[in-house]
Tab-separated table of C-alpha atoms in Angstrom:
chain	number	residue	atom	x	y	z
A	212	MET	CA	-23.128	-8.830	-22.440
A	213	ARG	CA	-25.805	-8.401	-25.087
A	214	ILE	CA	-28.444	-6.172	-23.504
A	215	LEU	CA	-31.912	-5.211	-24.702
A	216	VAL	CA	-32.869	-1.607	-23.888
A	217	THR	CA	-36.553	-0.899	-24.433
A	218	GLY	CA	-37.202	2.764	-25.119
A	219	GLY	CA	-33.598	2.964	-26.294
A	220	ALA	CA	-34.283	5.967	-28.543
A	221	GLY	CA	-35.802	8.010	-25.722
A	222	PHE	CA	-34.323	10.603	-23.389
A	223	ILE	CA	-32.983	8.312	-20.674
A	224	GLY	CA	-32.814	5.196	-22.836
A	225	SER	CA	-30.488	6.763	-25.395
A	226	HIS	CA	-28.036	7.750	-22.656
A	227	ILE	CA	-28.170	4.209	-21.254
A	228	VAL	CA	-27.380	2.816	-24.704
A	229	GLU	CA	-24.330	5.054	-24.939
A	230	ALA	CA	-23.169	4.190	-21.418
A	231	LEU	CA	-23.512	0.460	-22.085
A	232	GLU	CA	-21.565	0.735	-25.315
A	233	SER	CA	-18.828	2.701	-23.548
A	234	ALA	CA	-18.638	-0.113	-20.977
A	235	GLY	CA	-18.063	-2.642	-23.763
A	236	HIS	CA	-21.530	-4.174	-23.994
A	237	GLU	CA	-23.513	-4.982	-27.130
A	238	VAL	CA	-26.912	-3.300	-27.208
A	239	VAL	CA	-30.246	-4.059	-28.843
A	240	SER	CA	-32.433	-0.944	-28.781
A	241	LEU	CA	-36.198	-1.444	-29.074
A	242	ASP	CA	-38.258	1.682	-29.679
A	243	ILE	CA	-41.266	2.764	-31.670
A	244	THR	CA	-39.347	5.767	-33.047
A	245	PRO	CA	-35.848	6.036	-34.545
A	246	ALA	CA	-32.940	7.125	-32.389
A	247	GLU	CA	-31.922	10.807	-32.430
A	248	ARG	CA	-28.422	10.089	-31.195
A	249	PRO	CA	-25.494	9.480	-33.580
A	250	GLY	CA	-25.343	5.994	-35.097
A	251	SER	CA	-23.350	3.215	-33.468
A	252	VAL	CA	-21.364	0.330	-34.884
A	253	VAL	CA	-22.540	-2.095	-32.205
A	254	THR	CA	-26.156	-1.172	-31.474
A	255	THR	CA	-28.925	-3.132	-33.167
A	256	GLU	CA	-32.077	-1.073	-33.539
A	257	VAL	CA	-35.442	-2.851	-33.567
A	258	ARG	CA	-38.360	-0.626	-34.545
A	259	GLY	CA	-41.623	-1.560	-32.908
A	260	ASP	CA	-43.951	-1.355	-29.934
A	261	VAL	CA	-43.128	-3.079	-26.645
A	262	ARG	CA	-46.795	-4.095	-26.482
A	263	ASP	CA	-46.351	-6.274	-29.581
A	264	ALA	CA	-45.312	-9.793	-28.545
A	265	GLU	CA	-43.734	-10.728	-31.896
A	266	THR	CA	-41.574	-7.608	-31.930
A	267	VAL	CA	-40.469	-8.183	-28.340
A	268	ALA	CA	-39.665	-11.847	-29.028
A	269	ARG	CA	-37.491	-10.807	-31.971
A	270	ALA	CA	-35.651	-8.219	-29.877
A	271	LEU	CA	-34.999	-10.714	-27.059
A	272	VAL	CA	-33.135	-13.227	-29.232
A	273	GLY	CA	-29.686	-13.859	-27.762
A	274	VAL	CA	-29.830	-11.195	-25.034
A	275	ASP	CA	-28.208	-11.678	-21.624
A	276	ALA	CA	-30.116	-8.943	-19.764
A	277	VAL	CA	-32.971	-6.473	-20.232
A	278	CYS	CA	-33.155	-2.778	-19.331
A	279	HIS	CA	-36.812	-1.695	-19.510
A	280	GLN	CA	-37.140	2.051	-20.086
A	281	ALA	CA	-40.101	2.233	-22.490
A	282	ALA	CA	-42.946	4.143	-20.810
A	283	ARG	CA	-45.262	7.088	-20.994
A	284	VAL	CA	-43.927	9.562	-18.442
A	285	GLY	CA	-45.047	12.696	-16.645
A	286	LEU	CA	-48.294	13.699	-14.990
A	287	GLY	CA	-50.216	14.064	-18.258
A	288	LYS	CA	-53.265	16.190	-19.011
A	289	GLY	CA	-55.816	14.609	-16.688
A	290	PHE	CA	-57.563	11.360	-15.898
A	291	GLU	CA	-58.562	11.025	-19.543
A	292	ASP	CA	-54.967	9.832	-20.081
A	293	ALA	CA	-55.480	6.825	-17.774
A	294	ALA	CA	-56.066	4.202	-20.475
A	295	GLY	CA	-53.007	5.350	-22.416
A	296	TYR	CA	-50.765	5.204	-19.345
A	297	VAL	CA	-51.979	1.731	-18.366
A	298	SER	CA	-51.554	0.466	-21.914
A	299	ASP	CA	-48.090	1.920	-22.513
A	300	ASN	CA	-46.662	1.221	-19.070
A	301	ASP	CA	-48.400	-1.819	-17.637
A	302	LEU	CA	-49.533	-3.740	-20.710
A	303	GLY	CA	-46.132	-3.067	-22.294
A	304	THR	CA	-44.354	-4.389	-19.205
A	305	ALA	CA	-46.617	-7.462	-19.051
A	306	VAL	CA	-45.936	-8.317	-22.702
A	307	LEU	CA	-42.186	-7.921	-22.206
A	308	LEU	CA	-42.135	-10.060	-19.048
A	309	SER	CA	-44.287	-12.770	-20.564
A	310	GLN	CA	-41.832	-13.079	-23.450
A	311	MET	CA	-38.873	-13.063	-21.044
A	312	ALA	CA	-40.528	-15.918	-19.120
A	313	ARG	CA	-40.534	-18.217	-22.154
A	314	GLY	CA	-36.868	-19.225	-21.879
A	315	SER	CA	-35.472	-21.792	-19.454
A	316	VAL	CA	-33.149	-19.207	-17.876
A	317	PRO	CA	-34.773	-15.758	-17.745
A	318	PRO	CA	-32.473	-12.791	-18.388
A	319	PRO	CA	-32.120	-10.408	-15.437
A	320	LEU	CA	-34.123	-7.192	-15.566
A	321	VAL	CA	-33.450	-3.578	-14.640
A	322	LEU	CA	-36.682	-1.567	-14.579
A	323	ALA	CA	-37.086	2.196	-14.839
A	324	GLY	CA	-38.935	2.844	-11.592
A	325	SER	CA	-39.880	6.208	-10.117
A	326	MET	CA	-39.990	8.036	-6.821
A	327	VAL	CA	-43.628	8.909	-7.575
A	328	VAL	CA	-44.658	5.552	-6.083
A	329	TYR	CA	-44.150	7.016	-2.587
A	330	GLY	CA	-46.654	9.836	-2.928
A	331	GLU	CA	-45.551	12.427	-0.412
A	332	GLY	CA	-42.057	12.108	1.040
A	333	ARG	CA	-40.963	11.563	4.616
A	334	TYR	CA	-42.271	14.005	7.235
A	335	VAL	CA	-41.582	14.436	10.931
A	336	CYS	CA	-43.979	16.056	13.400
A	337	PRO	CA	-42.355	17.575	16.545
A	338	THR	CA	-44.979	15.765	18.645
A	339	HIS	CA	-45.902	12.607	16.749
A	340	GLY	CA	-42.625	11.744	15.037
A	341	VAL	CA	-42.691	10.288	11.523
A	342	VAL	CA	-46.142	10.728	9.976
A	343	ARG	CA	-47.720	10.223	6.559
A	344	PRO	CA	-50.011	13.086	5.557
A	345	GLY	CA	-52.872	12.378	3.182
A	346	PRO	CA	-53.499	14.063	-0.170
A	347	ARG	CA	-53.605	17.832	-0.027
A	348	GLU	CA	-57.054	19.428	-0.066
A	349	ARG	CA	-58.089	21.760	-2.870
A	350	ALA	CA	-59.285	24.358	-0.352
A	351	ASP	CA	-55.833	24.488	1.264
A	352	LEU	CA	-54.109	24.814	-2.091
A	353	ASP	CA	-56.509	27.558	-3.179
A	354	GLY	CA	-55.641	29.394	0.038
A	355	GLY	CA	-51.886	29.109	-0.545
A	356	ARG	CA	-51.412	26.518	2.209
A	357	PHE	CA	-49.151	24.194	0.273
A	358	ASP	CA	-47.338	22.252	2.995
A	359	PRO	CA	-49.318	19.307	4.368
A	360	PRO	CA	-49.959	19.522	8.138
A	361	CYS	CA	-49.578	16.733	10.656
A	362	PRO	CA	-52.616	14.451	10.225
A	363	HIS	CA	-52.888	14.144	14.029
A	364	CYS	CA	-52.376	17.667	15.374
A	365	ALA	CA	-52.144	19.915	12.277
A	366	ALA	CA	-48.649	21.093	13.291
A	367	ALA	CA	-46.061	22.113	10.699
A	368	LEU	CA	-43.970	19.187	9.460
A	369	GLU	CA	-40.265	18.887	8.672
A	370	PRO	CA	-39.591	17.124	5.341
A	371	GLY	CA	-36.808	14.542	5.146
A	372	LEU	CA	-35.388	11.803	2.945
A	373	VAL	CA	-37.573	8.845	2.025
A	374	GLY	CA	-36.075	5.360	2.023
A	375	GLU	CA	-36.970	2.330	-0.059
A	376	ASP	CA	-38.771	0.760	2.916
A	377	ALA	CA	-41.342	3.567	3.021
A	378	PRO	CA	-44.945	2.548	2.218
A	379	CYS	CA	-46.021	3.269	-1.342
A	380	ASP	CA	-48.914	5.662	-1.870
A	381	PRO	CA	-49.222	6.682	-5.558
A	382	ARG	CA	-51.220	9.892	-5.939
A	383	ASN	CA	-51.919	9.975	-9.715
A	384	VAL	CA	-52.368	7.669	-12.702
A	385	TYR	CA	-48.726	7.764	-13.782
A	386	ALA	CA	-47.558	6.894	-10.272
A	387	THR	CA	-50.037	4.033	-10.089
A	388	THR	CA	-48.756	2.536	-13.338
A	389	LYS	CA	-45.137	2.778	-12.170
A	390	LEU	CA	-45.965	0.857	-8.995
A	391	ALA	CA	-47.883	-1.716	-11.042
A	392	GLN	CA	-44.764	-2.200	-13.192
A	393	GLU	CA	-42.809	-3.096	-10.055
A	394	HIS	CA	-45.492	-5.537	-8.907
A	395	LEU	CA	-45.497	-7.209	-12.326
A	396	ALA	CA	-41.702	-7.498	-12.293
A	397	ALA	CA	-41.749	-8.925	-8.767
A	398	ALA	CA	-44.377	-11.507	-9.784
A	399	TRP	CA	-42.276	-12.423	-12.851
A	400	ALA	CA	-39.183	-12.881	-10.686
A	401	ARG	CA	-41.031	-15.170	-8.252
A	402	ALA	CA	-42.596	-17.220	-11.041
A	403	THR	CA	-39.423	-17.678	-13.103
A	404	GLY	CA	-36.610	-17.458	-10.547
A	405	GLY	CA	-35.451	-14.298	-12.259
A	406	ARG	CA	-33.572	-11.369	-10.752
A	407	ALA	CA	-34.837	-7.807	-11.039
A	408	ILE	CA	-33.901	-4.332	-9.855
A	409	SER	CA	-36.137	-1.262	-10.011
A	410	LEU	CA	-34.253	2.025	-10.048
A	411	ARG	CA	-36.647	4.579	-8.607
A	412	TYR	CA	-35.546	7.678	-10.499
A	413	HIS	CA	-35.949	11.107	-8.997
A	414	ASN	CA	-36.150	14.212	-11.204
A	415	VAL	CA	-33.956	13.336	-14.172
A	416	TYR	CA	-32.717	16.155	-16.431
A	417	GLY	CA	-30.081	16.714	-19.093
A	418	GLU	CA	-29.302	16.722	-22.791
A	419	ARG	CA	-32.058	15.409	-25.114
A	420	MET	CA	-34.771	15.942	-22.493
A	421	PRO	CA	-38.089	16.226	-24.390
A	422	ARG	CA	-39.371	19.684	-25.159
A	423	ASP	CA	-42.286	21.365	-23.414
A	424	THR	CA	-45.208	18.888	-23.614
A	425	PRO	CA	-47.887	17.873	-21.075
A	426	TYR	CA	-45.731	14.801	-20.362
A	427	ALA	CA	-42.370	16.534	-19.894
A	428	GLY	CA	-40.674	17.147	-16.558
A	429	VAL	CA	-40.461	20.477	-14.774
A	430	ALA	CA	-36.869	21.071	-15.895
A	431	SER	CA	-38.001	20.740	-19.507
A	432	PHE	CA	-40.838	23.230	-18.955
A	433	PHE	CA	-38.407	25.807	-17.587
A	434	ARG	CA	-35.751	25.200	-20.246
A	435	SER	CA	-38.339	25.449	-23.045
A	436	ALA	CA	-39.640	28.737	-21.623
A	437	LEU	CA	-36.143	30.219	-21.496
A	438	GLU	CA	-35.554	29.177	-25.100
A	439	ARG	CA	-38.687	31.114	-26.055
A	440	GLY	CA	-37.414	34.158	-24.145
A	441	GLU	CA	-39.995	33.717	-21.391
A	442	ALA	CA	-39.601	33.539	-17.629
A	443	PRO	CA	-40.007	30.049	-16.123
A	444	ARG	CA	-43.365	29.809	-14.347
A	445	VAL	CA	-42.979	28.191	-10.927
A	446	TYR	CA	-46.080	26.640	-9.366
A	447	GLU	CA	-47.134	26.994	-5.730
A	448	ASP	CA	-44.572	29.087	-3.817
A	449	GLY	CA	-41.554	27.375	-5.367
A	450	ALA	CA	-40.478	25.796	-2.077
A	451	GLN	CA	-41.299	22.229	-3.175
A	452	ARG	CA	-38.271	20.017	-2.522
A	453	ARG	CA	-37.026	17.650	-5.206
A	454	ASP	CA	-33.858	15.708	-6.015
A	455	PHE	CA	-32.538	16.615	-9.473
A	456	VAL	CA	-30.263	13.924	-10.886
A	457	HIS	CA	-28.380	14.225	-14.182
A	458	VAL	CA	-29.262	11.766	-16.931
A	459	THR	CA	-25.656	10.587	-17.311
A	460	ASP	CA	-25.644	9.579	-13.640
A	461	VAL	CA	-28.915	7.692	-14.147
A	462	ALA	CA	-27.427	5.921	-17.168
A	463	ALA	CA	-24.406	4.925	-15.100
A	464	ALA	CA	-26.733	3.567	-12.388
A	465	ASN	CA	-28.379	1.318	-14.969
A	466	VAL	CA	-25.005	-0.024	-16.124
A	467	THR	CA	-24.029	-0.694	-12.502
A	468	ALA	CA	-27.312	-2.506	-11.784
A	469	LEU	CA	-27.136	-4.632	-14.945
A	470	GLU	CA	-23.572	-5.696	-14.226
A	471	ALA	CA	-24.445	-6.493	-10.606
A	472	LEU	CA	-27.349	-8.706	-11.697
A	473	ALA	CA	-25.118	-10.498	-14.189
A	474	GLN	CA	-22.869	-11.412	-11.252
A	475	ALA	CA	-25.870	-12.740	-9.273
A	476	ALA	CA	-25.498	-9.946	-6.713
A	477	GLN	CA	-28.936	-10.706	-5.234
A	478	PRO	CA	-30.981	-13.882	-4.659
A	479	ALA	CA	-33.065	-15.302	-7.490
A	480	GLY	CA	-36.826	-14.862	-7.437
A	481	GLU	CA	-37.064	-11.294	-6.170
A	482	LEU	CA	-37.120	-7.630	-7.136
A	483	ARG	CA	-35.167	-5.030	-5.195
A	484	ALA	CA	-35.856	-1.310	-5.447
A	485	TYR	CA	-33.196	1.383	-5.151
A	486	ASN	CA	-33.737	5.125	-4.966
A	487	THR	CA	-31.696	6.828	-7.664
A	488	GLY	CA	-31.051	10.468	-6.849
A	489	SER	CA	-28.258	12.960	-6.418
A	490	GLY	CA	-28.618	13.066	-2.632
A	491	GLU	CA	-28.793	16.898	-2.782
A	492	PRO	CA	-32.357	18.209	-2.303
A	493	HIS	CA	-33.182	21.556	-3.901
A	494	THR	CA	-36.383	23.526	-4.228
A	495	ILE	CA	-38.141	24.021	-7.545
A	496	ARG	CA	-37.455	27.744	-7.259
A	497	GLU	CA	-33.744	27.104	-6.729
A	498	MET	CA	-33.633	24.922	-9.811
A	499	ALA	CA	-35.494	27.458	-11.950
A	500	SER	CA	-33.203	30.269	-10.768
A	501	ALA	CA	-30.026	28.260	-11.399
A	502	LEU	CA	-31.209	27.352	-14.879
A	503	ALA	CA	-32.193	30.945	-15.697
A	504	ARG	CA	-28.794	32.239	-14.547
A	505	ALA	CA	-26.950	29.657	-16.599
A	506	TYR	CA	-29.075	30.329	-19.665
A	507	GLY	CA	-28.946	34.111	-19.283
A	508	GLY	CA	-32.706	34.454	-19.368
A	509	PRO	CA	-35.381	36.144	-17.256
A	510	GLU	CA	-35.778	35.277	-13.596
A	511	PRO	CA	-38.532	32.792	-12.686
A	512	VAL	CA	-42.032	33.980	-11.825
A	513	VAL	CA	-43.711	32.308	-8.836
A	514	THR	CA	-47.373	31.958	-9.798
A	515	GLY	CA	-49.161	30.298	-6.872
A	516	GLU	CA	-50.838	27.922	-9.343
A	517	TYR	CA	-50.911	24.210	-8.592
A	518	ARG	CA	-51.678	20.802	-10.077
A	519	LEU	CA	-53.898	18.691	-7.854
A	520	GLY	CA	-51.939	15.466	-8.505
A	521	ASP	CA	-48.590	16.943	-7.468
A	522	VAL	CA	-46.953	16.170	-4.134
A	523	ARG	CA	-45.256	18.810	-2.016
A	524	HIS	CA	-41.886	17.320	-1.074
A	525	ILE	CA	-40.237	14.114	-2.270
A	526	THR	CA	-36.492	13.584	-1.946
A	527	ALA	CA	-34.514	10.377	-1.900
A	528	ASP	CA	-32.284	8.513	0.450
A	529	SER	CA	-30.068	6.842	-2.153
A	530	ARG	CA	-27.608	5.225	0.250
A	531	GLY	CA	-28.735	1.713	-0.718
A	532	LEU	CA	-27.574	2.093	-4.300
A	533	ARG	CA	-24.313	3.615	-3.143
A	534	GLU	CA	-23.533	1.127	-0.384
A	535	ARG	CA	-24.746	-2.102	-1.968
A	536	LEU	CA	-23.877	-1.579	-5.622
A	537	GLY	CA	-21.169	1.087	-5.433
A	538	TRP	CA	-22.823	3.681	-7.696
A	539	ARG	CA	-21.994	7.362	-7.165
A	540	PRO	CA	-23.480	10.420	-8.898
A	541	ARG	CA	-20.800	12.481	-10.621
A	542	VAL	CA	-22.627	15.619	-11.797
A	543	GLY	CA	-23.230	18.305	-9.178
A	544	PHE	CA	-26.281	20.577	-9.171
A	545	GLU	CA	-24.653	23.813	-10.412
A	546	ALA	CA	-22.527	22.068	-13.035
A	547	GLY	CA	-25.518	20.045	-14.197
A	548	MET	CA	-27.740	23.102	-14.594
A	549	GLU	CA	-24.954	24.926	-16.417
A	550	SER	CA	-24.631	22.125	-18.980
A	551	PHE	CA	-28.394	21.625	-19.273
A	552	ALA	CA	-28.907	25.320	-20.007
A	553	LYS	CA	-26.764	24.958	-23.137
A	554	ALA	CA	-27.750	21.413	-24.138
A	555	PRO	CA	-30.126	20.717	-27.039
A	556	LEU	CA	-33.591	19.487	-26.108
A	557	GLY	CA	-35.097	16.391	-27.679
A	558	ALA	CA	-38.030	16.143	-30.052
A	559	VAL	CA	-41.574	15.732	-28.770
A	560	ARG	CA	-42.337	11.969	-28.556
């Protein structure tokens, strides 16, 4: 297949390009910046912005499928980033989909989704069963009470794995734009008879992860600190649960989803979402400690600080992607942190 990868020069996108090439596909990479990865004999690079209709139309010529990775990621610096997130993520997606809708047979789409659309993860109260706590209060966070209580009886809750059928409840601007991307893709699929899959990534890490910026992920913050000879600074009490999934596994998931769509593995006119995680929850403190050990740097410092837009626990139930499409993560937690500790970081984008 000839596949367009938007954001193909980015952290995840560049790994997807490589995985697609290894699987024998021809790739068109659309990105506003040049690729950092080694050159390829089969990849066509189109320089430009996904929000520009003429550039997108040029990149779409002759493609059989689209893998949409271009986005502004991370929590950002505050609500002043809202217009930038909406423009990059939602306007960019709308321009891409409108150009994809122009042909008589729309190419299938794999979208870079995110687990942030859920808000908090799945919680069980010993009395009330599965509950959905609201946003955490600043007064509780200031007092070091980081775990959300049961909204009915204030009892302690047990966190669990969240499935794709869980209600969405985005808690910050970035999360809201990622959910809007899914809604746009679903509307496109209904209007055109197209097929679409959203891979809701959990905490992706690995080689070429961007350096320490306000938009980088927590693994990048810790890795950048270790490179500077500093201890990783862990917010809250470090007991936040996340699912850390290696970027090569995420790239493989995209290849699997694209090939499944090419074989009409789901009905036309709909979008299906799949959690994309390792299936092995770990705390932020565990991740920071594993990375520090592998790097040979100072032990993490637990600060008690917090970011108001963060959620406490969010870990995936990724059985759908495994059982329906046959994808399996290959990189375990310890091995992944060992390789990430020695891997070069990417440039600030």
